[in-house]
mmCIF file of C-alpha atoms and ligand atoms in Angstrom:
data_model
loop_
_atom_site.group_PDB
_atom_site.id
_atom_site.type_symbol
_atom_site.label_atom_id
_atom_site.label_comp_id
_atom_site.label_asym_id
_atom_site.label_seq_id
_atom_site.Cartn_x
_atom_site.Cartn_y
_atom_site.Cartn_z
ATOM 1 C CA MET A 117 12.392 -11.766 36.702
ATOM 2 C CA ALA A 118 12.829 -9.804 33.599
ATOM 3 C CA ILE A 119 16.028 -7.446 33.449
ATOM 4 C CA TYR A 120 15.160 -4.350 31.367
ATOM 5 C CA PRO A 121 17.950 -2.333 30.099
ATOM 6 C CA PRO A 122 18.372 0.789 32.523
ATOM 7 C CA LEU A 123 16.930 3.440 29.821
ATOM 8 C CA MET A 124 13.589 1.769 29.069
ATOM 9 C CA PRO A 125 10.694 3.715 30.052
ATOM 10 C CA THR A 126 8.748 1.900 32.648
ATOM 11 C CA HIS A 127 5.601 2.835 31.078
ATOM 12 C CA PRO A 128 6.247 2.546 27.344
ATOM 13 C CA ARG A 129 3.783 4.268 25.211
ATOM 14 C CA MET A 130 2.052 2.577 21.852
ATOM 15 C CA PHE A 131 1.844 4.872 19.212
ATOM 16 C CA THR A 132 -0.271 4.411 15.604
ATOM 17 C CA ALA A 133 0.942 5.756 12.578
ATOM 18 C CA ALA A 134 0.531 5.559 8.909
ATOM 19 C CA VAL A 135 2.722 4.683 6.238
ATOM 20 C CA VAL A 136 3.979 8.337 4.213
ATOM 21 C CA ARG A 137 6.416 6.569 1.765
ATOM 22 C CA THR A 138 9.133 3.806 1.337
ATOM 23 C CA GLU A 139 11.939 4.232 -0.873
ATOM 24 C CA ARG A 140 15.198 2.186 -1.571
ATOM 25 C CA ILE A 141 17.918 4.233 -0.081
ATOM 26 C CA SER A 142 20.987 2.107 -0.819
ATOM 27 C CA PRO A 143 21.440 -1.749 -2.114
ATOM 28 C CA THR A 144 20.682 -3.185 1.063
ATOM 29 C CA PHE A 145 18.570 -0.507 2.883
ATOM 30 C CA GLN A 146 14.431 0.511 2.490
ATOM 31 C CA ARG A 147 13.970 3.592 4.548
ATOM 32 C CA VAL A 148 9.991 3.288 5.306
ATOM 33 C CA THR A 149 8.800 7.160 6.641
ATOM 34 C CA ILE A 150 5.849 6.745 9.051
ATOM 35 C CA ALA A 151 3.850 9.917 10.295
ATOM 36 C CA SER A 152 0.836 11.000 12.656
ATOM 37 C CA GLY A 153 -0.768 13.340 14.793
ATOM 38 C CA GLY A 154 -0.226 10.993 17.473
ATOM 39 C CA LEU A 155 4.163 10.510 16.998
ATOM 40 C CA ALA A 156 4.023 14.152 17.961
ATOM 41 C CA ASP A 157 3.928 13.239 22.088
ATOM 42 C CA PHE A 158 6.920 10.664 21.224
ATOM 43 C CA GLU A 159 9.659 11.547 23.360
ATOM 44 C CA TRP A 160 12.495 10.897 20.639
ATOM 45 C CA ARG A 161 15.835 10.945 22.811
ATOM 46 C CA GLY A 162 18.121 10.189 19.670
ATOM 47 C CA MET A 163 20.993 8.223 20.101
ATOM 48 C CA ASP A 164 19.915 4.442 19.515
ATOM 49 C CA HIS A 165 16.473 5.181 20.474
ATOM 50 C CA TRP A 166 14.211 1.936 19.570
ATOM 51 C CA PHE A 167 10.941 0.440 19.506
ATOM 52 C CA ARG A 168 8.798 -2.335 18.472
ATOM 53 C CA LEU A 169 7.093 -2.255 15.458
ATOM 54 C CA PHE A 170 3.835 -3.955 14.512
ATOM 55 C CA PHE A 171 2.077 -4.091 11.577
ATOM 56 C CA PRO A 172 -0.648 -6.579 9.689
ATOM 57 C CA LEU A 173 0.362 -9.482 8.124
ATOM 58 C CA GLN A 174 -1.860 -9.252 5.478
ATOM 59 C CA PRO A 175 -1.619 -6.369 3.403
ATOM 60 C CA GLY A 176 -5.125 -4.440 3.878
ATOM 61 C CA GLY A 177 -6.034 -6.092 6.632
ATOM 62 C CA ALA A 178 -6.860 -4.429 10.258
ATOM 63 C CA LEU A 179 -4.085 -3.709 13.175
ATOM 64 C CA LEU A 180 -4.885 -5.169 16.170
ATOM 65 C CA LEU A 181 -2.312 -4.334 18.975
ATOM 66 C CA PRO A 182 -1.448 -5.858 22.154
ATOM 67 C CA GLU A 183 -2.702 -4.066 25.719
ATOM 68 C CA VAL A 184 0.339 -2.517 27.230
ATOM 69 C CA SER A 185 0.515 -2.230 31.025
ATOM 70 C CA GLY A 186 3.646 -1.084 32.380
ATOM 71 C CA ARG A 187 6.416 -2.967 30.556
ATOM 72 C CA GLN A 188 3.808 -5.852 29.768
ATOM 73 C CA TRP A 189 2.328 -6.461 26.082
ATOM 74 C CA TRP A 190 3.924 -10.055 25.343
ATOM 75 C CA LYS A 191 0.947 -11.894 26.838
ATOM 76 C CA SER A 192 -1.323 -10.016 25.422
ATOM 77 C CA TYR A 193 0.459 -9.987 22.090
ATOM 78 C CA LEU A 194 0.110 -13.931 22.116
ATOM 79 C CA ARG A 195 -3.997 -13.797 22.896
ATOM 80 C CA ILE A 196 -4.727 -11.954 19.712
ATOM 81 C CA PRO A 197 -5.561 -14.940 17.329
ATOM 82 C CA GLU A 198 -2.618 -16.120 15.173
ATOM 83 C CA SER A 199 -4.449 -15.013 11.873
ATOM 84 C CA GLU A 200 -4.833 -11.701 13.188
ATOM 85 C CA ARG A 201 -1.594 -11.097 15.120
ATOM 86 C CA PRO A 202 0.634 -8.274 13.704
ATOM 87 C CA HIS A 203 4.065 -9.123 12.788
ATOM 88 C CA CYS A 204 6.128 -7.627 15.633
ATOM 89 C CA SER A 205 10.236 -6.594 15.246
ATOM 90 C CA ASN A 206 12.235 -4.640 16.686
ATOM 91 C CA TYR A 207 13.850 -1.587 14.637
ATOM 92 C CA THR A 208 15.642 2.051 15.478
ATOM 93 C CA VAL A 209 14.193 5.464 14.924
ATOM 94 C CA ALA A 210 16.542 6.362 11.891
ATOM 95 C CA ALA A 211 15.481 10.279 12.295
ATOM 96 C CA PHE A 212 12.614 11.781 13.903
ATOM 97 C CA ARG A 213 10.954 15.036 12.616
ATOM 98 C CA ARG A 214 7.923 17.292 13.790
ATOM 99 C CA THR A 215 5.828 18.492 11.408
ATOM 100 C CA GLY A 216 3.420 21.254 12.505
ATOM 101 C CA ASP A 217 0.845 19.225 14.858
ATOM 102 C CA ALA A 218 2.339 15.824 13.441
ATOM 103 C CA ALA A 219 5.321 13.966 13.450
ATOM 104 C CA GLU A 220 7.352 11.954 11.064
ATOM 105 C CA LEU A 221 9.768 8.498 11.952
ATOM 106 C CA ASP A 222 11.862 6.959 9.429
ATOM 107 C CA ILE A 223 13.039 3.573 9.821
ATOM 108 C CA ASP A 224 15.779 2.388 7.617
ATOM 109 C CA VAL A 225 15.591 -1.352 7.047
ATOM 110 C CA VAL A 226 17.824 -3.964 6.020
ATOM 111 C CA LEU A 227 16.803 -5.915 3.017
ATOM 112 C CA HIS A 228 17.605 -9.795 3.341
ATOM 113 C CA TRP A 229 16.227 -12.657 1.143
ATOM 114 C CA HIS A 230 15.497 -15.982 1.964
ATOM 115 C CA GLU A 231 15.528 -18.654 -1.079
ATOM 116 C CA GLY A 232 15.892 -15.552 -3.391
ATOM 117 C CA ALA A 233 12.834 -13.819 -2.069
ATOM 118 C CA LEU A 234 12.623 -10.883 0.478
ATOM 119 C CA SER A 235 11.409 -12.211 3.939
ATOM 120 C CA GLY A 236 9.950 -10.910 7.199
ATOM 121 C CA VAL A 237 9.975 -7.078 7.604
ATOM 122 C CA ALA A 238 12.122 -6.408 4.242
ATOM 123 C CA ALA A 239 8.926 -7.722 2.250
ATOM 124 C CA TRP A 240 6.724 -5.288 4.067
ATOM 125 C CA ALA A 241 9.060 -2.471 3.965
ATOM 126 C CA VAL A 242 9.049 -2.496 -0.281
ATOM 127 C CA ASP A 243 5.569 -3.341 -0.410
ATOM 128 C CA ALA A 244 3.798 -0.939 2.118
ATOM 129 C CA SER A 245 1.726 1.122 0.093
ATOM 130 C CA PRO A 246 1.047 5.130 1.737
ATOM 131 C CA GLY A 247 -1.585 4.461 4.392
ATOM 132 C CA SER A 248 -0.747 1.126 5.947
ATOM 133 C CA PRO A 249 -0.898 0.948 9.490
ATOM 134 C CA VAL A 250 1.811 0.621 12.241
ATOM 135 C CA GLY A 251 2.003 0.652 15.615
ATOM 136 C CA LEU A 252 5.089 1.332 17.739
ATOM 137 C CA LEU A 253 6.014 0.748 20.824
ATOM 138 C CA ASP A 254 8.589 2.992 22.412
ATOM 139 C CA GLN A 255 11.552 1.008 24.431
ATOM 140 C CA GLY A 256 13.889 3.836 24.730
ATOM 141 C CA VAL A 257 17.904 3.456 24.091
ATOM 142 C CA LEU A 258 20.468 1.159 24.905
ATOM 143 C CA PHE A 259 23.629 3.339 24.691
ATOM 144 C CA ASP A 260 24.594 4.296 28.178
ATOM 145 C CA PRO A 261 27.706 5.358 28.822
ATOM 146 C CA PRO A 262 29.621 5.747 32.478
ATOM 147 C CA SER A 263 30.097 9.465 33.173
ATOM 148 C CA ASP A 264 33.682 8.613 32.971
ATOM 149 C CA THR A 265 33.788 7.418 29.563
ATOM 150 C CA GLU A 266 37.040 8.776 28.008
ATOM 151 C CA GLN A 267 36.644 6.904 24.685
ATOM 152 C CA TYR A 268 33.827 5.520 22.719
ATOM 153 C CA VAL A 269 34.000 2.182 20.627
ATOM 154 C CA LEU A 270 31.264 1.073 18.717
ATOM 155 C CA VAL A 271 30.625 -1.683 16.602
ATOM 156 C CA ALA A 272 27.540 -2.765 14.254
ATOM 157 C CA ASP A 273 26.550 -4.623 11.475
ATOM 158 C CA GLU A 274 24.026 -3.054 8.817
ATOM 159 C CA SER A 275 21.153 -3.889 11.206
ATOM 160 C CA GLY A 276 22.979 -1.493 14.188
ATOM 161 C CA LEU A 277 23.939 0.819 11.351
ATOM 162 C CA PRO A 278 21.030 2.900 11.839
ATOM 163 C CA ALA A 279 21.698 2.837 15.780
ATOM 164 C CA VAL A 280 25.413 3.856 14.996
ATOM 165 C CA ARG A 281 24.483 6.231 12.831
ATOM 166 C CA GLY A 282 22.210 7.892 15.411
ATOM 167 C CA ILE A 283 24.992 7.368 18.134
ATOM 168 C CA LEU A 284 27.516 9.127 16.035
ATOM 169 C CA ARG A 285 25.391 12.565 15.179
ATOM 170 C CA ASP A 286 24.401 12.725 19.246
ATOM 171 C CA LEU A 287 27.663 12.423 20.808
ATOM 172 C CA PRO A 288 29.388 15.354 22.239
ATOM 173 C CA SER A 289 31.771 17.429 19.940
ATOM 174 C CA ASP A 290 34.577 16.686 21.757
ATOM 175 C CA ALA A 291 34.052 13.053 21.962
ATOM 176 C CA VAL A 292 36.994 10.229 20.997
ATOM 177 C CA GLY A 293 36.906 6.860 20.012
ATOM 178 C CA THR A 294 36.402 4.585 17.034
ATOM 179 C CA ALA A 295 33.318 3.102 15.260
ATOM 180 C CA ILE A 296 33.669 -0.179 12.903
ATOM 181 C CA ILE A 297 30.490 -0.229 10.853
ATOM 182 C CA GLU A 298 30.129 -3.375 8.391
ATOM 183 C CA VAL A 299 27.570 -3.322 5.381
ATOM 184 C CA PRO A 300 27.400 -5.986 2.644
ATOM 185 C CA ALA A 301 27.798 -3.601 -0.261
ATOM 186 C CA PRO A 302 29.937 -0.571 -1.232
ATOM 187 C CA GLY A 303 26.826 1.158 -2.233
ATOM 188 C CA ASP A 304 25.892 0.825 1.467
ATOM 189 C CA VAL A 305 28.518 3.221 2.845
ATOM 190 C CA HIS A 306 27.278 7.107 3.345
ATOM 191 C CA PRO A 307 29.241 9.961 4.725
ATOM 192 C CA VAL A 308 27.965 9.797 8.613
ATOM 193 C CA HIS A 309 27.842 12.965 10.858
ATOM 194 C CA ALA A 310 30.297 12.287 13.570
ATOM 195 C CA PRO A 311 32.673 14.409 16.155
ATOM 196 C CA GLU A 312 36.032 14.675 14.519
ATOM 197 C CA GLY A 313 37.894 12.429 17.268
ATOM 198 C CA VAL A 314 35.616 9.504 16.140
ATOM 199 C CA GLN A 315 37.643 7.507 13.338
ATOM 200 C CA VAL A 316 34.788 5.879 11.407
ATOM 201 C CA HIS A 317 35.760 2.968 9.358
ATOM 202 C CA TRP A 318 33.644 1.318 7.308
ATOM 203 C CA VAL A 319 34.159 -2.294 6.176
ATOM 204 C CA THR A 320 32.069 -4.064 3.605
ATOM 205 C CA ARG A 321 31.897 -8.092 2.797
ATOM 206 C CA HIS A 322 33.126 -9.328 -0.232
ATOM 207 C CA ASP A 323 30.592 -11.966 -1.153
ATOM 208 C CA PRO A 324 27.224 -12.621 0.007
ATOM 209 C CA GLY A 325 28.161 -15.895 1.424
ATOM 210 C CA GLU A 326 30.506 -14.295 4.027
ATOM 211 C CA GLN A 327 30.030 -14.649 7.668
ATOM 212 C CA VAL A 328 28.298 -11.824 8.552
ATOM 213 C CA GLY A 329 30.392 -9.388 11.117
ATOM 214 C CA HIS A 330 33.573 -11.761 10.572
ATOM 215 C CA ARG A 331 35.148 -8.440 9.115
ATOM 216 C CA ALA A 332 34.076 -6.159 11.671
ATOM 217 C CA LEU A 333 35.515 -8.618 14.235
ATOM 218 C CA GLN A 334 38.965 -8.354 12.441
ATOM 219 C CA ALA A 335 38.576 -4.463 12.265
ATOM 220 C CA LEU A 336 37.839 -4.260 15.835
ATOM 221 C CA GLN A 337 40.849 -6.545 16.795
ATOM 222 C CA GLY A 338 43.352 -4.343 14.814
ATOM 223 C CA CYS A 339 41.752 -1.305 16.551
ATOM 224 C CA PRO A 340 44.155 1.000 18.798
ATOM 225 C CA THR A 341 44.558 0.392 22.395
ATOM 226 C CA VAL A 342 40.997 0.478 24.269
ATOM 227 C CA ARG A 343 41.693 2.543 27.442
ATOM 228 C CA ALA A 344 40.247 1.232 30.774
ATOM 229 C CA LYS A 345 37.576 4.375 30.953
ATOM 230 C CA ALA A 346 36.248 3.330 27.374
ATOM 231 C CA TYR A 347 32.889 2.283 26.868
ATOM 232 C CA ALA A 348 31.760 0.069 23.997
ATOM 233 C CA PHE A 349 28.492 -0.456 22.288
ATOM 234 C CA VAL A 350 28.376 -3.562 19.930
ATOM 235 C CA VAL A 351 25.486 -4.671 18.187
ATOM 236 C CA GLY A 352 24.301 -6.743 15.215
ATOM 237 C CA GLU A 353 24.221 -10.170 14.449
ATOM 238 C CA SER A 354 24.660 -12.244 17.499
ATOM 239 C CA SER A 355 28.232 -14.013 17.202
ATOM 240 C CA LEU A 356 29.654 -10.467 16.313
ATOM 241 C CA ALA A 357 27.898 -9.228 19.790
ATOM 242 C CA THR A 358 29.302 -11.965 21.963
ATOM 243 C CA GLN A 359 32.305 -12.031 20.595
ATOM 244 C CA GLY A 360 32.749 -8.153 19.960
ATOM 245 C CA ARG A 361 32.472 -8.276 23.962
ATOM 246 C CA ARG A 362 34.834 -11.117 24.636
ATOM 247 C CA THR A 363 37.178 -9.434 22.721
ATOM 248 C CA LEU A 364 37.006 -6.054 24.176
ATOM 249 C CA HIS A 365 36.977 -7.885 27.382
ATOM 250 C CA ARG A 366 40.412 -9.832 26.622
ATOM 251 C CA ALA A 367 41.556 -6.112 25.681
ATOM 252 C CA GLY A 368 41.221 -5.053 29.426
ATOM 253 C CA LEU A 369 37.779 -3.420 29.099
ATOM 254 C CA ALA A 370 35.518 -4.434 32.398
ATOM 255 C CA LYS A 371 32.359 -6.186 31.492
ATOM 256 C CA ASN A 372 30.195 -3.414 32.973
ATOM 257 C CA ARG A 373 31.398 -0.818 30.215
ATOM 258 C CA ILE A 374 29.909 -2.765 27.191
ATOM 259 C CA THR A 375 26.820 -2.709 26.053
ATOM 260 C CA PHE A 376 26.350 -5.640 23.536
ATOM 261 C CA SER A 377 23.134 -6.888 22.226
ATOM 262 C CA GLY A 378 22.249 -9.477 19.385
ATOM 263 C CA PHE A 379 19.776 -7.636 17.005
ATOM 264 C CA TRP A 380 19.470 -10.770 14.869
ATOM 265 C CA LYS A 381 20.697 -14.818 14.779
ATOM 266 C CA ALA A 382 22.018 -16.011 11.577
HETATM 267 C C1 FAD B 660 17.539 -2.962 19.828
HETATM 268 C C2 FAD B 660 17.226 -3.227 18.169
HETATM 269 C C3 FAD B 660 17.162 -2.128 16.849
HETATM 270 C C4 FAD B 660 17.183 -2.881 16.088
HETATM 271 N N1 FAD B 660 17.097 -1.949 14.870
HETATM 272 C C5 FAD B 660 17.192 -2.355 13.270
HETATM 273 C C6 FAD B 660 16.649 -1.145 12.461
HETATM 274 O O1 FAD B 660 17.210 0.036 12.560
HETATM 275 N N2 FAD B 660 16.886 -2.125 10.821
HETATM 276 C C7 FAD B 660 17.105 -3.127 10.910
HETATM 277 O O2 FAD B 660 17.106 -3.461 9.475
HETATM 278 N N3 FAD B 660 17.107 -4.019 11.930
HETATM 279 C C8 FAD B 660 16.710 -3.591 13.128
HETATM 280 N N4 FAD B 660 17.130 -4.627 14.437
HETATM 281 C C9 FAD B 660 16.981 -5.728 13.752
HETATM 282 C C10 FAD B 660 15.709 -6.686 13.315
HETATM 283 O O3 FAD B 660 15.034 -6.569 14.649
HETATM 284 C C11 FAD B 660 15.971 -8.080 12.936
HETATM 285 O O4 FAD B 660 16.957 -8.299 11.774
HETATM 286 C C12 FAD B 660 14.740 -8.570 12.841
HETATM 287 O O5 FAD B 660 15.043 -9.950 12.975
HETATM 288 C C13 FAD B 660 14.161 -8.415 11.706
HETATM 289 O O6 FAD B 660 13.230 -9.024 11.527
HETATM 290 P P1 FAD B 660 12.321 -9.910 10.432
HETATM 291 O O7 FAD B 660 10.932 -10.534 10.713
HETATM 292 O O8 FAD B 660 12.824 -9.595 9.447
HETATM 293 O O9 FAD B 660 12.915 -11.485 10.545
HETATM 294 P P2 FAD B 660 13.020 -12.676 11.504
HETATM 295 O O10 FAD B 660 11.665 -13.269 11.232
HETATM 296 O O11 FAD B 660 13.398 -12.347 12.556
HETATM 297 O O12 FAD B 660 13.793 -13.469 10.764
HETATM 298 C C14 FAD B 660 13.479 -13.871 9.638
HETATM 299 C C15 FAD B 660 14.795 -14.695 8.614
HETATM 300 O O13 FAD B 660 15.564 -13.677 8.292
HETATM 301 C C16 FAD B 660 16.972 -13.654 9.049
HETATM 302 N N5 FAD B 660 17.157 -11.759 9.371
HETATM 303 C C17 FAD B 660 16.688 -11.368 9.965
HETATM 304 N N6 FAD B 660 17.445 -10.144 9.998
HETATM 305 C C18 FAD B 660 18.326 -10.128 9.208
HETATM 306 C C19 FAD B 660 19.165 -9.379 8.771
HETATM 307 N N7 FAD B 660 19.405 -8.037 9.470
HETATM 308 N N8 FAD B 660 20.220 -9.710 7.765
HETATM 309 C C20 FAD B 660 19.979 -10.958 7.537
HETATM 310 N N9 FAD B 660 19.509 -12.107 7.839
HETATM 311 C C21 FAD B 660 18.733 -11.683 8.700
HETATM 312 C C22 FAD B 660 17.216 -14.402 10.338
HETATM 313 O O14 FAD B 660 18.015 -15.357 10.576
HETATM 314 C C23 FAD B 660 15.799 -15.462 9.981
HETATM 315 O O15 FAD B 660 16.409 -16.804 9.185
HETATM 316 C C24 FAD B 660 17.142 -4.171 15.302
HETATM 317 C C25 FAD B 660 17.309 -5.243 16.293
HETATM 318 C C26 FAD B 660 17.256 -4.980 17.574
HETATM 319 C C27 FAD B 660 16.969 -5.640 18.890
#
């Protein structure tokens, strides 16, 4: 039986929207803004609210979306003929704005290259023209601290930056803790809105061949004492997520106080 994150909607909704604009916001991030009237019904919960993004693989192609029944959509997705099946990847709501009867949503896409060319969603994000259709399947939030949490420990690479930035923005103003964010380039470091009691440590990689997440793990090992009633959220490249969890557990934090998720695999 599938195990679903506790805060995932039991009847996730599929929304459709169109690209409004796309812009490079830093060396590694492309921000794609989508909008529609239907998005006004999206119940944005802030924090790391995420969704499955669908778009046609062929520019100008029609968007065929899977049927959603309760939490089931994958089998219907696979029934779409491969030549017409949309691309599907997971993304975080970087920002959400209501605009009269409609709404706009920003997606901050990490640009990653394969053999010198942009690949996957990154290529779409850079090239998407206004009006390009997208589908968006609401998946809720992963961040789920116990009610007695006394300290927050947030760790992410660039793929988890939109999630950690959203959590920092929405934590209670008296929250205390540490956030460690690893990014590829100094130009990806931007001021974040965070409670005064949460120390935000940016770590940047020194060369493109470096193992993603290594510097974030080093920073985590040098982190102040983790309290028994801390709650940790560790996301990003798969090894960062698993090793981050191991490091925190060895430091005395119970496994059920750690949310960890491999957002992608190197
Ligand atoms: C809950 C959740 C929220 C997420 N939010 C965001 C977000 O807001 N922004 C964001 O950019 N990503 C986010 N991700 C990660 C994103 O889903 C993955 O990076 C995804 O693999 C990208 O799809 P793709 O089609 O570009 O690459 P894929 O087709 O999945 O992979 C193709 C190749 O690209 C490589 N690759 C994939 N992602 C990266 C990366 N980030 N850096 C370097 N190489 C990579 C893979 O190793 C593979 O070799 C999130 C993931 C999850 C689970």
